[in-house]
XYZ file of C-alpha atoms in Angstrom:
320
model
C 93.679 123.655 21.240
C 90.508 121.956 22.450
C 91.596 118.842 24.344
C 88.461 117.020 23.109
C 88.860 117.580 19.379
C 89.782 114.422 17.497
C 90.794 113.658 13.918
C 90.406 110.377 12.053
C 92.733 109.895 9.087
C 90.907 108.399 6.123
C 93.776 108.695 3.685
C 95.600 105.983 1.797
C 99.215 105.152 2.640
C 101.905 104.721 0.001
C 101.278 101.016 -0.401
C 104.274 98.789 0.435
C 106.544 101.822 0.919
C 107.267 102.381 4.610
C 109.325 105.557 4.347
C 106.933 107.308 1.963
C 103.983 106.291 4.133
C 105.655 107.633 7.275
C 106.352 110.917 5.505
C 102.678 111.146 4.558
C 101.663 110.341 8.134
C 103.823 113.156 9.508
C 102.197 115.612 7.096
C 98.710 114.467 8.117
C 99.559 114.776 11.810
C 100.771 118.332 11.275
C 97.642 119.231 9.310
C 95.293 117.792 11.924
C 97.190 119.453 14.766
C 96.949 122.845 13.058
C 93.174 122.340 12.985
C 93.213 121.883 16.754
C 92.999 118.098 17.055
C 94.767 116.608 20.069
C 93.947 112.969 19.253
C 94.756 111.697 15.752
C 93.711 108.183 14.717
C 95.014 106.210 11.728
C 93.406 103.078 10.196
C 94.351 99.445 10.604
C 97.781 98.470 9.190
C 98.378 101.998 7.858
C 102.129 101.409 7.586
C 102.831 100.293 4.879
C 99.181 99.474 4.053
C 96.596 96.791 4.631
C 97.422 93.657 2.541
C 94.107 93.661 0.670
C 95.431 91.163 -1.879
C 95.091 88.331 0.645
C 91.342 88.303 -0.019
C 91.990 87.673 -3.744
C 94.803 85.118 -3.791
C 94.603 81.358 -3.288
C 97.131 79.791 -0.921
C 98.129 76.987 -3.314
C 97.996 78.027 -6.954
C 99.027 81.629 -6.186
C 101.942 80.594 -4.002
C 104.674 82.505 -5.870
C 102.732 85.771 -5.981
C 101.741 85.404 -2.338
C 105.385 84.899 -1.455
C 106.601 87.891 -3.475
C 104.022 90.258 -1.972
C 104.625 88.997 1.549
C 108.355 89.582 1.173
C 107.757 93.202 0.150
C 105.368 93.648 3.057
C 107.923 92.183 5.443
C 110.705 94.418 4.155
C 108.567 97.550 4.539
C 107.030 96.712 7.900
C 107.796 98.456 11.188
C 110.488 97.192 13.545
C 109.804 98.999 16.801
C 113.175 98.067 18.282
C 114.800 99.923 15.366
C 112.673 103.001 16.134
C 111.136 102.928 12.643
C 108.373 105.224 13.945
C 110.796 107.933 15.086
C 109.512 110.542 12.626
C 105.931 109.927 13.773
C 106.973 110.097 17.421
C 108.730 113.393 16.830
C 105.716 114.769 14.960
C 103.465 113.869 17.903
C 105.882 115.556 20.289
C 106.292 118.700 18.200
C 102.528 119.108 17.823
C 101.684 117.990 21.372
C 99.160 115.390 20.194
C 98.297 111.770 20.914
C 98.565 109.467 17.883
C 96.952 106.053 17.448
C 98.358 104.213 14.426
C 97.926 100.760 12.925
C 101.106 99.182 11.561
C 102.435 95.944 10.170
C 104.954 95.121 12.890
C 107.957 92.911 12.245
C 108.979 90.815 15.226
C 112.481 91.638 16.378
C 112.884 89.408 19.408
C 113.206 85.903 18.006
C 112.838 84.793 14.388
C 112.610 88.367 13.011
C 110.304 87.089 10.273
C 106.861 87.031 11.864
C 104.505 89.935 11.185
C 101.838 91.223 13.541
C 98.842 93.465 12.958
C 99.652 96.037 15.628
C 98.238 99.299 16.883
C 100.509 101.678 18.780
C 99.619 104.652 20.955
C 102.079 107.556 20.963
C 101.614 110.243 23.587
C 102.066 114.004 23.326
C 105.686 113.664 24.441
C 106.482 111.325 21.543
C 106.652 108.140 23.610
C 105.087 104.835 22.560
C 102.900 104.140 25.593
C 101.179 101.023 24.275
C 101.637 98.329 21.643
C 98.720 95.970 21.026
C 98.957 93.053 18.609
C 95.698 91.796 17.080
C 94.607 88.809 19.157
C 93.241 86.738 16.280
C 93.831 87.584 12.615
C 90.716 87.026 10.518
C 90.455 84.207 7.978
C 93.187 84.718 5.268
C 94.910 87.264 7.516
C 96.284 84.247 9.397
C 98.608 83.571 6.451
C 100.061 87.063 6.937
C 100.052 87.859 10.668
C 100.792 85.949 13.834
C 98.384 85.963 16.791
C 98.898 88.578 19.464
C 98.471 88.503 23.226
C 96.716 90.582 25.888
C 99.791 92.403 27.197
C 98.700 95.506 25.274
C 95.000 95.188 26.094
C 95.104 98.395 28.118
C 93.137 101.562 28.697
C 95.351 104.649 28.953
C 94.884 108.108 30.429
C 95.329 110.774 27.743
C 94.369 114.462 27.426
C 91.357 113.284 25.379
C 90.146 110.827 28.023
C 90.744 107.174 28.886
C 91.611 105.534 25.593
C 91.495 101.892 24.502
C 91.647 100.200 21.111
C 90.741 96.927 19.405
C 91.497 96.109 15.780
C 88.772 95.266 13.266
C 87.068 91.940 14.113
C 88.538 91.912 17.607
C 85.547 94.141 18.226
C 83.299 91.122 17.688
C 84.969 89.413 20.661
C 82.733 90.101 23.713
C 85.405 89.328 26.282
C 87.963 91.573 24.584
C 85.441 94.419 24.600
C 84.652 93.811 28.242
C 88.353 93.915 29.105
C 88.298 97.555 27.943
C 84.969 98.356 29.617
C 86.304 97.000 32.917
C 89.220 99.455 32.732
C 86.903 102.430 32.306
C 87.394 103.132 28.609
C 85.945 106.489 27.550
C 87.246 106.778 23.968
C 87.023 103.384 22.283
C 89.041 103.265 19.038
C 88.390 100.678 16.326
C 90.848 100.854 13.391
C 89.545 98.517 10.696
C 89.450 97.290 7.112
C 85.744 96.516 7.485
C 82.995 98.851 6.269
C 79.298 99.061 5.500
C 76.076 99.188 7.467
C 76.717 95.961 9.371
C 80.073 97.173 10.646
C 78.743 100.596 11.589
C 75.883 98.873 13.402
C 78.458 96.909 15.411
C 80.199 100.116 16.449
C 76.862 101.648 17.431
C 76.176 98.609 19.596
C 79.570 99.039 21.291
C 78.787 102.697 22.008
C 75.493 101.640 23.619
C 76.962 98.654 25.432
C 80.037 100.453 26.759
C 78.533 103.908 27.192
C 81.604 105.335 25.499
C 82.644 107.334 22.471
C 83.550 105.056 19.554
C 85.912 106.134 16.764
C 85.862 103.883 13.708
C 88.918 104.481 11.509
C 88.416 102.808 8.123
C 90.721 102.114 5.196
C 89.829 104.077 2.059
C 91.548 102.466 -0.930
C 90.940 103.504 -4.546
C 92.246 101.689 -7.606
C 94.469 104.649 -8.445
C 96.226 104.194 -5.091
C 97.670 100.852 -6.223
C 101.102 101.522 -7.800
C 101.374 100.672 -11.484
C 104.359 98.435 -10.744
C 102.307 96.382 -8.254
C 102.615 92.698 -9.262
C 99.582 91.451 -11.211
C 97.713 94.706 -10.535
C 95.261 94.272 -13.414
C 94.312 90.803 -12.221
C 94.032 91.555 -8.514
C 92.519 95.023 -8.865
C 90.698 95.330 -12.238
C 90.189 98.794 -13.717
C 86.437 98.233 -13.481
C 86.742 98.310 -9.684
C 87.157 101.944 -8.630
C 86.907 101.719 -4.833
C 88.550 98.641 -3.385
C 87.498 99.694 0.111
C 85.193 102.648 0.873
C 86.506 103.674 4.305
C 83.321 104.485 6.250
C 85.128 106.184 9.139
C 82.685 107.309 11.789
C 82.331 108.982 15.182
C 79.635 107.609 17.490
C 78.495 109.116 20.773
C 77.759 107.136 23.944
C 74.335 105.607 23.375
C 74.905 104.937 19.674
C 74.159 108.197 17.858
C 76.299 108.916 14.788
C 77.766 112.391 15.221
C 80.165 112.436 12.249
C 80.352 110.235 9.163
C 80.364 107.706 7.799
C 82.848 109.072 5.277
C 82.153 106.858 2.266
C 84.420 106.573 -0.807
C 86.356 109.699 0.074
C 89.812 110.482 1.405
C 89.836 113.175 4.066
C 90.513 114.054 7.682
C 87.356 113.585 9.737
C 87.119 115.958 12.701
C 84.815 115.809 15.705
C 84.361 117.290 19.158
C 83.757 114.725 21.881
C 82.070 115.589 25.162
C 83.210 113.219 27.909
C 80.303 114.234 30.148
C 77.992 112.286 27.840
C 79.671 109.090 29.075
C 78.446 109.477 32.649
C 74.974 110.293 31.387
C 74.903 107.175 29.208
C 76.098 104.944 32.045
C 73.480 106.202 34.480
C 71.092 103.502 33.295
C 73.509 100.948 31.836
C 77.024 100.514 33.169
C 78.091 97.005 32.165
C 81.303 97.118 34.209
C 79.697 98.962 37.138
C 76.232 98.921 38.661
C 74.850 96.699 35.873
C 77.539 94.046 36.369
C 77.079 90.936 38.494
C 80.565 90.039 39.741
C 78.979 87.497 42.091
C 77.908 85.567 38.966
C 80.391 86.508 36.226
C 84.168 86.954 36.354
C 86.612 87.908 33.601
C 90.215 86.723 33.831
C 92.708 88.182 31.359
C 96.165 86.688 30.867
C 98.135 89.881 30.338
C 101.523 88.164 30.217
C 103.348 88.743 26.926
C 104.020 85.806 24.652
C 107.557 84.491 24.948
C 109.596 82.411 22.545
C 112.050 79.782 23.669
C 115.528 81.250 23.667
C 118.513 79.212 22.518
C 119.692 78.971 26.128
C 116.320 77.536 27.149
C 116.568 74.808 24.526
C 120.194 73.810 24.762
C 121.092 75.022 28.232
C 123.517 77.767 29.148
C 127.141 77.108 28.348
C 130.040 77.602 30.690
């Protein structure tokens, strides 16, 4: 296998069905690995699917439907402490690949009812080596997901290079981007629900700014992918609307050139070869975290401490 061959999964999950989605993910990992990919990237919130209905419902008058859909999302989300991703971990280990996957994560440390938009990195030995929760959910997403922290804002050494990831509109946050640049990111991964020329232009800018490879993993969702039993399907997703989201997954070289994609209104595995030597060439003239930086003028401070919730003992005092 070529250590620099990557695959981006632009396939739809089994919406609101965790186990069926995980089974599909394992099959896609095996397929991509057989084609020689050593890095396999899934879209934002792949398990058990991005909650696209939040952009259609109103918080007040649609309260009951919002509540019903959120409950199903909660019940089918990923609890990492329960090892809900075991089958994916084992698939990564068996194929010897690195997997980056967006999930709806259910908090298991305190209330056990808060959801996070999370991206996990699983290494070729099947270990979860990073867990990053989206720093700031976007607009109506804030009624679905809690806000994350910077404890997972890391760049990791992998067989495909130094890898870092930000979710969707986190990529519009200059300081979050710079936190990855400052750690020497080489393969910058952006799982997203966004699409279109504006979004692709943003990713091209990041490739120029960071002098890194950028992998945009988009959500491709067709009307036929919405289960017939989905509550109020005809109202939320009319038959006249074929593609709910077009995907637009893309691979961009350091400097901003599109090398693969965008894959528009299609479900497929997008493959690409990435040449890490192009990174050094791109940073010869512009290295924003190196010779082009001015640390005497600008400093970035990142609070990488994980969020903590008050334990019962902290509130009431320890007994005995």
